[in-house]
Short mmCIF file of C-alpha atoms in Angstrom, two decimals:
data_model
loop_
_atom_site.label_atom_id
_atom_site.label_comp_id
_atom_site.label_asym_id
_atom_site.label_seq_id
_atom_site.Cartn_x
_atom_site.Cartn_y
_atom_site.Cartn_z
CA UNK A 1283 -1.67 29.33 12.09
CA UNK A 1284 -0.54 26.49 14.25
CA UNK A 1285 2.87 25.22 13.66
CA UNK A 1286 2.40 22.09 11.23
CA UNK A 1287 6.06 20.58 10.56
CA UNK A 1288 4.70 18.88 7.56
CA UNK A 1289 2.23 17.23 6.01
CA UNK A 1290 3.89 13.68 5.75
CA UNK A 1291 2.10 11.55 8.08
CA UNK A 1292 1.60 8.09 7.03
CA UNK A 1293 -1.77 7.96 8.39
CA UNK A 1294 -5.50 7.56 7.45
CA UNK A 1295 -6.56 9.51 9.95
CA UNK A 1296 -8.33 12.14 7.51
CA UNK A 1297 -10.44 8.91 6.63
CA UNK A 1298 -11.07 8.06 10.55
CA UNK A 1299 -10.33 10.06 13.24
CA UNK A 1300 -8.82 13.56 13.83
CA UNK A 1301 -5.09 13.89 12.28
CA UNK A 1302 -4.58 16.10 9.56
CA UNK A 1303 -2.58 14.35 6.64
CA UNK A 1304 -0.77 17.37 5.47
CA UNK A 1305 2.25 19.04 7.15
CA UNK A 1306 1.88 17.36 10.31
CA UNK A 1307 0.45 13.89 8.99
CA UNK A 1308 1.90 10.89 7.20
CA UNK A 1309 0.58 7.89 6.11
CA UNK A 1310 2.55 4.75 5.36
CA UNK A 1311 1.31 2.11 3.14
CA UNK A 1312 0.52 -1.12 4.17
CA UNK A 1313 1.01 -2.63 0.81
CA UNK A 1314 4.87 -2.25 0.78
CA UNK A 1315 5.81 -4.82 2.79
CA UNK A 1316 8.09 -7.78 1.54
CA UNK A 1317 4.91 -10.01 3.13
CA UNK A 1318 2.20 -9.66 5.35
CA UNK A 1319 2.36 -9.11 9.01
CA UNK A 1320 2.15 -12.29 10.42
CA UNK A 1321 0.52 -10.97 13.86
CA UNK A 1322 -1.74 -8.26 14.94
CA UNK A 1323 -1.34 -5.75 17.71
CA UNK A 1324 -0.85 -7.20 20.82
CA UNK A 1325 -4.24 -7.16 22.69
CA UNK A 1326 -3.67 -5.10 26.04
CA UNK A 1327 -3.04 -7.28 29.23
CA UNK A 1328 -6.31 -6.91 30.86
CA UNK A 1329 -6.59 -8.11 34.58
CA UNK A 1330 -9.58 -10.32 35.28
CA UNK A 1331 -12.44 -8.03 36.76
CA UNK A 1332 -13.19 -7.98 40.29
CA UNK A 1333 -16.21 -6.84 42.53
CA UNK A 1334 -20.12 -6.71 41.81
CA UNK A 1335 -21.62 -6.39 38.08
CA UNK A 1336 -22.50 -2.77 37.55
CA UNK A 1337 -24.14 -1.26 34.35
CA UNK A 1338 -21.76 1.22 32.49
CA UNK A 1339 -23.18 3.37 30.07
CA UNK A 1340 -20.02 3.90 28.52
CA UNK A 1341 -17.81 1.42 27.85
CA UNK A 1342 -14.00 1.26 27.35
CA UNK A 1343 -10.94 -0.57 26.21
CA UNK A 1344 -7.14 0.49 25.83
CA UNK A 1345 -6.25 -0.04 22.12
CA UNK A 1346 -2.67 -1.39 23.08
CA UNK A 1347 -0.83 -1.64 26.63
CA UNK A 1348 1.51 1.37 27.00
CA UNK A 1349 5.01 0.73 27.70
CA UNK A 1350 6.85 2.84 29.69
CA UNK A 1351 9.79 5.21 27.81
CA UNK A 1352 12.00 8.24 29.03
CA UNK A 1353 11.60 11.33 27.62
CA UNK A 1354 13.74 14.58 27.28
CA UNK A 1355 11.35 16.44 29.91
CA UNK A 1356 13.15 14.06 32.81
CA UNK A 1357 9.78 12.19 32.83
CA UNK A 1358 9.10 8.38 31.97
CA UNK A 1359 6.25 8.88 29.90
CA UNK A 1360 3.18 5.93 29.18
CA UNK A 1361 1.37 7.30 26.20
CA UNK A 1362 -1.67 5.34 24.71
CA UNK A 1363 -5.36 5.43 23.65
CA UNK A 1364 -8.74 4.93 25.61
CA UNK A 1365 -11.49 4.21 23.30
CA UNK A 1366 -14.72 4.97 24.85
CA UNK A 1367 -18.44 3.39 23.64
CA UNK A 1368 -21.75 5.40 24.06
CA UNK A 1369 -24.10 2.50 24.53
CA UNK A 1370 -27.34 4.28 24.88
CA UNK A 1371 -29.70 5.80 22.78
CA UNK A 1372 -29.02 9.43 24.00
CA UNK A 1373 -26.36 11.73 24.41
CA UNK A 1374 -23.39 11.12 27.32
CA UNK A 1375 -21.37 13.97 28.20
CA UNK A 1376 -17.93 13.12 29.43
CA UNK A 1377 -17.22 15.13 32.95
CA UNK A 1378 -13.57 13.31 33.87
CA UNK A 1379 -10.94 10.83 32.84
CA UNK A 1380 -8.65 9.53 35.05
CA UNK A 1381 -5.76 7.22 35.34
CA UNK A 1382 -5.36 5.54 38.62
CA UNK A 1383 -2.87 2.88 40.15
CA UNK A 1384 -3.90 1.48 43.41
CA UNK A 1385 -4.59 4.74 45.49
CA UNK A 1386 -2.41 6.58 43.23
CA UNK A 1387 -3.84 9.49 40.64
CA UNK A 1388 -1.40 9.49 37.95
CA UNK A 1389 -3.68 11.65 35.57
CA UNK A 1390 -6.64 13.54 36.08
CA UNK A 1391 -8.37 15.49 33.07
CA UNK A 1392 -11.35 17.19 34.30
CA UNK A 1393 -14.27 18.51 31.54
CA UNK A 1394 -12.43 21.53 30.80
CA UNK A 1395 -9.09 20.00 29.70
CA UNK A 1396 -10.57 16.71 28.65
CA UNK A 1397 -11.89 18.21 25.05
CA UNK A 1398 -8.23 18.80 24.20
CA UNK A 1399 -7.54 15.18 24.04
CA UNK A 1400 -10.85 13.62 22.88
CA UNK A 1401 -12.17 13.19 19.48
CA UNK A 1402 -15.29 11.38 18.09
CA UNK A 1403 -14.34 8.63 15.53
CA UNK A 1404 -14.40 10.47 11.79
CA UNK A 1405 -14.62 14.05 13.71
CA UNK A 1406 -11.66 16.32 14.41
CA UNK A 1407 -13.24 18.51 16.79
CA UNK A 1408 -12.61 18.39 20.39
CA UNK A 1409 -15.38 17.16 22.25
CA UNK A 1410 -16.68 15.77 25.54
CA UNK A 1411 -20.42 14.81 24.06
CA UNK A 1412 -20.78 11.26 22.71
CA UNK A 1413 -24.04 11.10 20.69
CA UNK A 1414 -26.09 8.04 20.54
CA UNK A 1415 -23.73 4.51 19.66
CA UNK A 1416 -20.95 7.25 19.28
CA UNK A 1417 -17.23 6.36 19.95
CA UNK A 1418 -14.28 8.56 20.89
CA UNK A 1419 -10.89 8.18 21.72
CA UNK A 1420 -9.04 9.71 24.50
CA UNK A 1421 -5.14 10.18 24.11
CA UNK A 1422 -3.38 9.84 27.48
CA UNK A 1423 0.08 10.79 28.32
CA UNK A 1424 0.87 9.56 31.92
CA UNK A 1425 4.00 11.19 33.02
CA UNK A 1426 5.77 10.24 35.61
CA UNK A 1427 8.59 11.88 38.06
CA UNK A 1428 12.06 10.22 37.74
CA UNK A 1429 11.65 9.31 41.28
CA UNK A 1430 8.26 7.65 40.91
CA UNK A 1431 7.79 4.03 40.64
CA UNK A 1432 6.10 2.92 37.50
CA UNK A 1433 3.02 0.93 37.97
CA UNK A 1434 2.26 -2.43 37.12
CA UNK A 1435 -1.52 -2.02 36.35
CA UNK A 1436 -3.77 0.65 35.46
CA UNK A 1437 -7.45 1.49 35.72
CA UNK A 1438 -9.39 4.35 34.05
CA UNK A 1439 -12.25 6.22 36.22
CA UNK A 1440 -14.76 8.10 33.59
CA UNK A 1441 -16.90 10.68 34.92
CA UNK A 1442 -20.22 10.76 33.04
CA UNK A 1443 -23.44 12.67 32.75
CA UNK A 1444 -26.82 12.06 30.96
CA UNK A 1445 -29.74 13.54 30.58
CA UNK A 1446 -32.24 10.79 31.22
CA UNK A 1447 -31.11 8.36 34.16
CA UNK A 1448 -32.51 5.18 34.43
CA UNK A 1449 -32.80 4.23 38.21
CA UNK A 1450 -31.73 2.04 40.03
CA UNK A 1451 -29.01 1.05 36.95
CA UNK A 1452 -27.66 4.59 36.51
CA UNK A 1453 -27.82 7.77 37.93
CA UNK A 1454 -28.13 11.37 36.07
CA UNK A 1455 -24.20 11.41 36.92
CA UNK A 1456 -21.45 8.56 37.85
CA UNK A 1457 -18.17 7.62 37.86
CA UNK A 1458 -17.39 4.20 36.01
CA UNK A 1459 -14.35 2.05 36.99
CA UNK A 1460 -13.40 0.93 33.46
CA UNK A 1461 -10.63 -0.66 31.11
CA UNK A 1462 -7.98 -2.20 33.51
CA UNK A 1463 -4.73 -2.77 31.84
CA UNK A 1464 -1.36 -4.07 32.85
CA UNK A 1465 1.76 -2.11 31.68
CA UNK A 1466 3.82 -3.56 29.79
CA UNK A 1467 7.66 -4.68 31.02
CA UNK A 1468 9.16 -4.49 27.51
CA UNK A 1469 12.09 -2.20 27.38
CA UNK A 1470 12.61 0.57 24.53
CA UNK A 1471 14.57 -0.41 21.99
CA UNK A 1472 17.74 1.59 21.97
CA UNK A 1473 18.98 2.81 18.59
CA UNK A 1474 21.43 5.62 17.10
CA UNK A 1475 19.75 8.55 15.24
CA UNK A 1476 18.69 8.16 11.59
CA UNK A 1477 20.67 11.50 10.70
CA UNK A 1478 23.63 13.36 11.50
CA UNK A 1479 24.54 17.19 11.95
CA UNK A 1480 22.74 20.07 13.71
CA UNK A 1481 19.60 21.53 14.44
CA UNK A 1482 16.78 18.61 13.43
CA UNK A 1483 13.54 19.76 14.45
CA UNK A 1484 11.38 17.13 16.09
CA UNK A 1485 8.37 18.11 14.38
CA UNK A 1486 5.78 15.70 14.81
CA UNK A 1487 5.80 13.03 17.86
CA UNK A 1488 4.85 12.08 21.41
CA UNK A 1489 3.50 12.94 23.47
CA UNK A 1490 1.35 16.22 22.61
CA UNK A 1491 -1.91 15.81 20.06
CA UNK A 1492 0.32 15.58 16.96
CA UNK A 1493 -1.17 14.38 13.90
CA UNK A 1494 0.94 11.46 14.52
CA UNK A 1495 -0.06 10.44 17.81
CA UNK A 1496 -3.62 11.12 16.51
CA UNK A 1497 -3.40 8.86 13.37
CA UNK A 1498 -5.40 5.71 14.16
CA UNK A 1499 -5.80 4.00 10.76
CA UNK A 1500 -8.63 1.65 9.64
CA UNK A 1501 -6.50 -1.44 8.14
CA UNK A 1502 -8.16 -4.78 7.73
CA UNK A 1503 -11.12 -4.40 9.86
CA UNK A 1504 -8.90 -3.22 12.68
CA UNK A 1505 -7.75 0.45 14.37
CA UNK A 1506 -3.94 0.74 14.66
CA UNK A 1507 -1.62 3.25 15.96
CA UNK A 1508 1.89 2.39 14.20
CA UNK A 1509 2.32 6.53 14.54
CA UNK A 1510 2.10 6.93 18.02
CA UNK A 1511 5.98 7.60 18.50
CA UNK A 1512 6.86 8.70 15.03
CA UNK A 1513 9.30 11.34 14.25
CA UNK A 1514 8.95 13.92 11.16
CA UNK A 1515 12.29 15.54 10.90
CA UNK A 1516 13.32 18.92 9.46
CA UNK A 1517 16.32 20.97 9.53
CA UNK A 1518 16.22 24.65 10.67
CA UNK A 1519 18.87 26.67 9.09
CA UNK A 1520 21.06 29.36 10.54
CA UNK A 1521 17.90 31.69 10.34
CA UNK A 1522 15.82 29.09 11.77
CA UNK A 1523 13.80 28.95 8.71
CA UNK A 1524 13.65 25.42 6.75
CA UNK A 1525 13.92 27.06 3.35
CA UNK A 1526 14.77 30.01 1.65
CA UNK A 1527 13.39 31.02 -1.76
CA UNK A 1528 10.45 29.04 -3.68
CA UNK A 1529 8.42 27.36 -1.62
CA UNK A 1530 7.39 24.92 -4.10
CA UNK A 1531 11.03 24.32 -5.36
CA UNK A 1532 12.48 21.10 -3.34
CA UNK A 1533 16.04 22.73 -3.96
CA UNK A 1534 15.06 25.62 -1.61
CA UNK A 1535 15.44 23.19 1.47
CA UNK A 1536 19.07 23.12 2.07
CA UNK A 1537 18.50 19.51 3.97
CA UNK A 1538 17.07 17.99 0.94
CA UNK A 1539 18.94 15.11 -0.25
CA UNK A 1540 20.39 14.68 3.60
CA UNK A 1541 21.80 11.16 4.26
CA UNK A 1542 19.60 8.73 5.96
CA UNK A 1543 21.54 6.52 8.48
CA UNK A 1544 20.54 2.72 9.53
CA UNK A 1545 19.73 2.88 13.33
CA UNK A 1546 20.75 -0.18 14.30
CA UNK A 1547 22.31 -3.25 12.68
CA UNK A 1548 19.65 -5.63 10.93
CA UNK A 1549 18.38 -6.90 7.58
CA UNK A 1550 16.28 -5.21 5.12
CA UNK A 1551 12.69 -6.44 4.78
CA UNK A 1552 11.16 -3.94 2.57
CA UNK A 1553 11.89 -1.22 0.32
CA UNK A 1554 10.12 1.01 -2.36
CA UNK A 1555 11.78 3.40 -4.60
CA UNK A 1556 11.02 5.36 -8.03
CA UNK A 1557 8.12 7.38 -6.86
CA UNK A 1558 8.27 11.43 -8.05
CA UNK A 1559 9.01 14.02 -5.54
CA UNK A 1560 5.90 16.20 -4.40
CA UNK A 1561 5.44 19.67 -5.07
CA UNK A 1562 6.26 21.41 -1.49
CA UNK A 1563 3.19 23.19 -0.04
CA UNK A 1564 0.74 21.10 -1.87
CA UNK A 1565 -0.82 18.10 -0.19
CA UNK A 1566 -0.68 15.33 -2.49
CA UNK A 1567 -4.37 13.59 -3.36
CA UNK A 1568 -5.05 10.13 -5.20
CA UNK A 1569 -2.58 8.15 -3.48
CA UNK A 1570 -2.64 4.58 -3.38
CA UNK A 1571 -2.37 3.11 0.24
CA UNK A 1572 1.07 1.52 -0.84
CA UNK A 1573 2.57 4.88 -1.89
CA UNK A 1574 1.53 6.87 1.19
CA UNK A 1575 5.15 6.30 2.44
CA UNK A 1576 6.47 7.40 -0.55
CA UNK A 1577 10.19 5.51 -1.29
CA UNK A 1578 10.75 4.12 1.91
CA UNK A 1579 12.88 1.27 3.83
CA UNK A 1580 11.66 -1.01 6.42
CA UNK A 1581 14.12 -2.78 8.60
CA UNK A 1582 14.13 -5.49 11.30
CA UNK A 1583 15.54 -4.36 14.37
CA UNK A 1584 15.26 -7.91 16.01
CA UNK A 1585 13.06 -8.80 18.75
CA UNK A 1586 9.97 -7.65 17.02
CA UNK A 1587 11.11 -4.15 16.52
CA UNK A 1588 11.02 -2.69 13.00
CA UNK A 1589 11.67 0.75 11.44
CA UNK A 1590 10.68 2.75 8.90
CA UNK A 1591 12.35 5.45 6.89
CA UNK A 1592 9.55 7.29 4.77
CA UNK A 1593 9.80 10.04 2.24
CA UNK A 1594 12.98 9.07 0.68
CA UNK A 1595 14.47 11.35 -2.18
CA UNK A 1596 13.62 9.38 -5.68
CA UNK A 1597 16.45 7.06 -6.68
CA UNK A 1598 18.31 7.18 -3.96
CA UNK A 1599 17.28 3.86 -1.79
CA UNK A 1600 20.88 2.35 -1.55
CA UNK A 1601 19.50 -0.91 -0.26
CA UNK A 1602 17.17 -4.12 -1.14
CA UNK A 1603 15.31 -7.03 0.79
CA UNK A 1604 17.70 -9.34 2.35
CA UNK A 1605 20.67 -6.60 2.76
CA UNK A 1606 22.01 -6.52 6.25
CA UNK A 1607 22.77 -3.10 7.38
CA UNK A 1608 24.96 -1.70 10.10
CA UNK A 1609 24.58 1.34 12.38
CA UNK A 1610 25.19 4.27 10.57
CA UNK A 1611 25.44 3.11 6.92
CA UNK A 1612 24.21 5.61 4.44
CA UNK A 1613 20.65 3.65 3.02
CA UNK A 1614 19.24 6.94 1.57
CA UNK A 1615 18.53 10.48 1.16
CA UNK A 1616 15.94 12.62 2.65
CA UNK A 1617 13.18 13.38 -0.08
CA UNK A 1618 9.50 14.44 -0.10
CA UNK A 1619 7.71 11.59 -1.37
CA UNK A 1620 4.64 10.30 -0.94
CA UNK A 1621 1.83 12.06 1.36
CA UNK A 1622 3.89 14.91 2.07
CA UNK A 1623 3.96 18.52 1.42
CA UNK A 1624 7.40 19.54 2.63
CA UNK A 1625 11.02 17.85 2.26
CA UNK A 1626 11.56 15.44 5.56
CA UNK A 1627 11.88 12.42 7.13
CA UNK A 1628 9.36 10.14 8.75
CA UNK A 1629 10.83 7.96 10.99
CA UNK A 1630 9.02 5.19 13.46
CA UNK A 1631 9.13 1.81 15.14
CA UNK A 1632 6.73 -0.74 15.04
CA UNK A 1633 5.51 -4.01 16.02
CA UNK A 1634 5.37 -5.77 12.25
CA UNK A 1635 6.83 -4.88 8.62
CA UNK A 1636 4.22 -3.11 7.66
CA UNK A 1637 4.53 0.26 8.07
CA UNK A 1638 0.18 1.06 8.73
CA UNK A 1639 -0.99 -2.07 10.05
CA UNK A 1640 1.40 -2.45 13.12
CA UNK A 1641 1.15 -1.02 16.86
CA UNK A 1642 3.78 1.63 17.09
CA UNK A 1643 6.36 0.93 19.97
CA UNK A 1644 8.58 3.72 21.81
CA UNK A 1645 12.47 3.95 21.01
CA UNK A 1646 15.42 5.76 22.57
CA UNK A 1647 18.33 7.36 21.07
CA UNK A 1648 22.02 6.02 22.85
CA UNK A 1649 23.02 9.66 22.56
CA UNK A 1650 22.49 13.22 20.76
CA UNK A 1651 22.78 16.65 21.74
CA UNK A 1652 19.49 18.58 22.97
CA UNK A 1653 20.18 22.29 21.62
CA UNK A 1654 16.84 23.66 22.15
CA UNK A 1655 12.88 23.89 21.83
CA UNK A 1656 10.30 25.73 19.83
CA UNK A 1657 9.00 28.07 22.28
CA UNK A 1658 6.08 28.46 20.19
CA UNK A 1659 3.58 26.29 18.48
CA UNK A 1660 2.25 28.84 16.34
CA UNK A 1661 5.48 29.09 14.28
CA UNK A 1662 4.22 28.34 10.61
CA UNK A 1663 7.53 27.02 9.29
CA UNK A 1664 6.18 25.88 6.23
CA UNK A 1665 4.99 29.54 5.45
CA UNK A 1666 8.87 30.88 5.70
CA UNK A 1667 8.78 32.16 9.19
CA UNK A 1668 11.62 31.45 11.50
CA UNK A 1669 11.17 29.13 14.58
CA UNK A 1670 11.09 31.18 17.93
CA UNK A 1671 13.08 28.99 20.19
CA UNK A 1672 12.71 28.66 23.83
CA UNK A 1673 14.97 31.69 25.45
CA UNK A 1674 17.91 30.57 27.91
CA UNK A 1675 17.51 27.16 27.07
CA UNK A 1676 20.60 25.07 27.94
CA UNK A 1677 21.97 22.91 25.52
CA UNK A 1678 23.10 19.62 27.23
CA UNK A 1679 24.21 15.75 26.15
CA UNK A 1680 21.27 13.13 26.36
CA UNK A 1681 21.54 9.27 26.32
CA UNK A 1682 18.75 6.55 26.07
CA UNK A 1683 16.20 9.02 26.16
CA UNK A 1684 13.33 9.81 23.76
CA UNK A 1685 13.07 13.20 21.72
CA UNK A 1686 9.65 14.73 22.54
CA UNK A 1687 7.85 16.85 19.89
CA UNK A 1688 9.47 20.38 19.11
CA UNK A 1689 12.96 19.54 20.45
CA UNK A 1690 15.72 20.65 18.36
CA UNK A 1691 18.85 18.37 18.25
CA UNK A 1692 22.46 17.68 17.05
CA UNK A 1693 23.54 14.33 16.15
CA UNK A 1694 26.74 13.39 15.79
CA UNK A 1695 28.55 12.50 12.53
CA UNK A 1696 29.14 8.69 12.21
#
């Protein structure tokens, strides 16, 4: 089975796109904020068009302009989503997608690799075929080497083929230059980790095709990617397992009840407590929108950044709206409430205080120790199997970088 860190996703992806809302997906609730968000996702900054007009059977737009973030692999990542819509009454095959900056090709996805990163809205199956009037999303990760300059602007080259060309408007095969976007110069917020201790696994985050990355939520008439950089945390035991004993008993997970720590100074803007623990190994059903995040806390970090701490243990939320938190303060306990099938902490940073109706923003941790990485994504940790760690991995200290999916880390006590 494919490794599924947990079912704690705050997303409605099962309703819209491709993310599985189990062990890897979490949905947070729009209705749990103290007040509705005042602004929608910042639209991508689009350069003015240039050159002659041309027919483009596939239209394109960037969901949100990317923000550069350094990762533990030593690269700077531009992680974002490209929406492609077939405007024709015939099928269109995507033959390639590329990302360019001037004369530099930063990412090239030929047809044999493109399907992995592409999903039709409402269909979780990888594909490169767009039916008439269908829209697909392509999840992009432009990973730049440390010595590469982060570009100011990007443009997308989309290769297509059609069975019924319409010359001179468009031939049977063509490449469209579409969706220019200005890279945002916003710096990722620097915060402290939300946990302490060893062997914390980043089971579900950027920049692969994780359920968090694929969680695009249809909220109030718009699509939101609040979980673009969200992390699901579980803790590996000395034997590499996340539980011992009865899988359905939360007490079998030694990290259940671990302290959750404030990642920065700043006020609480919303809380929810009193929801029961879910039974591990069972995917919840029938949850209202405002309970997907379970018991949770939303904190204002300043400068348009809000932190979500979700799926907390019932009765352990120690703060209330209006309380001003200090970095490292214990604010609750790790639990299994809401849309989750195993104890874990869901954490992400977003552009509004609404856990779902927000744009997911990148963040970096000021300091942590990178102990190892999973060597295989086929580990079924929630079936009781031990994690397979990358052999020969040399632990190292990291500063001001973002964890990547499958990292195993030690966070200092505070």
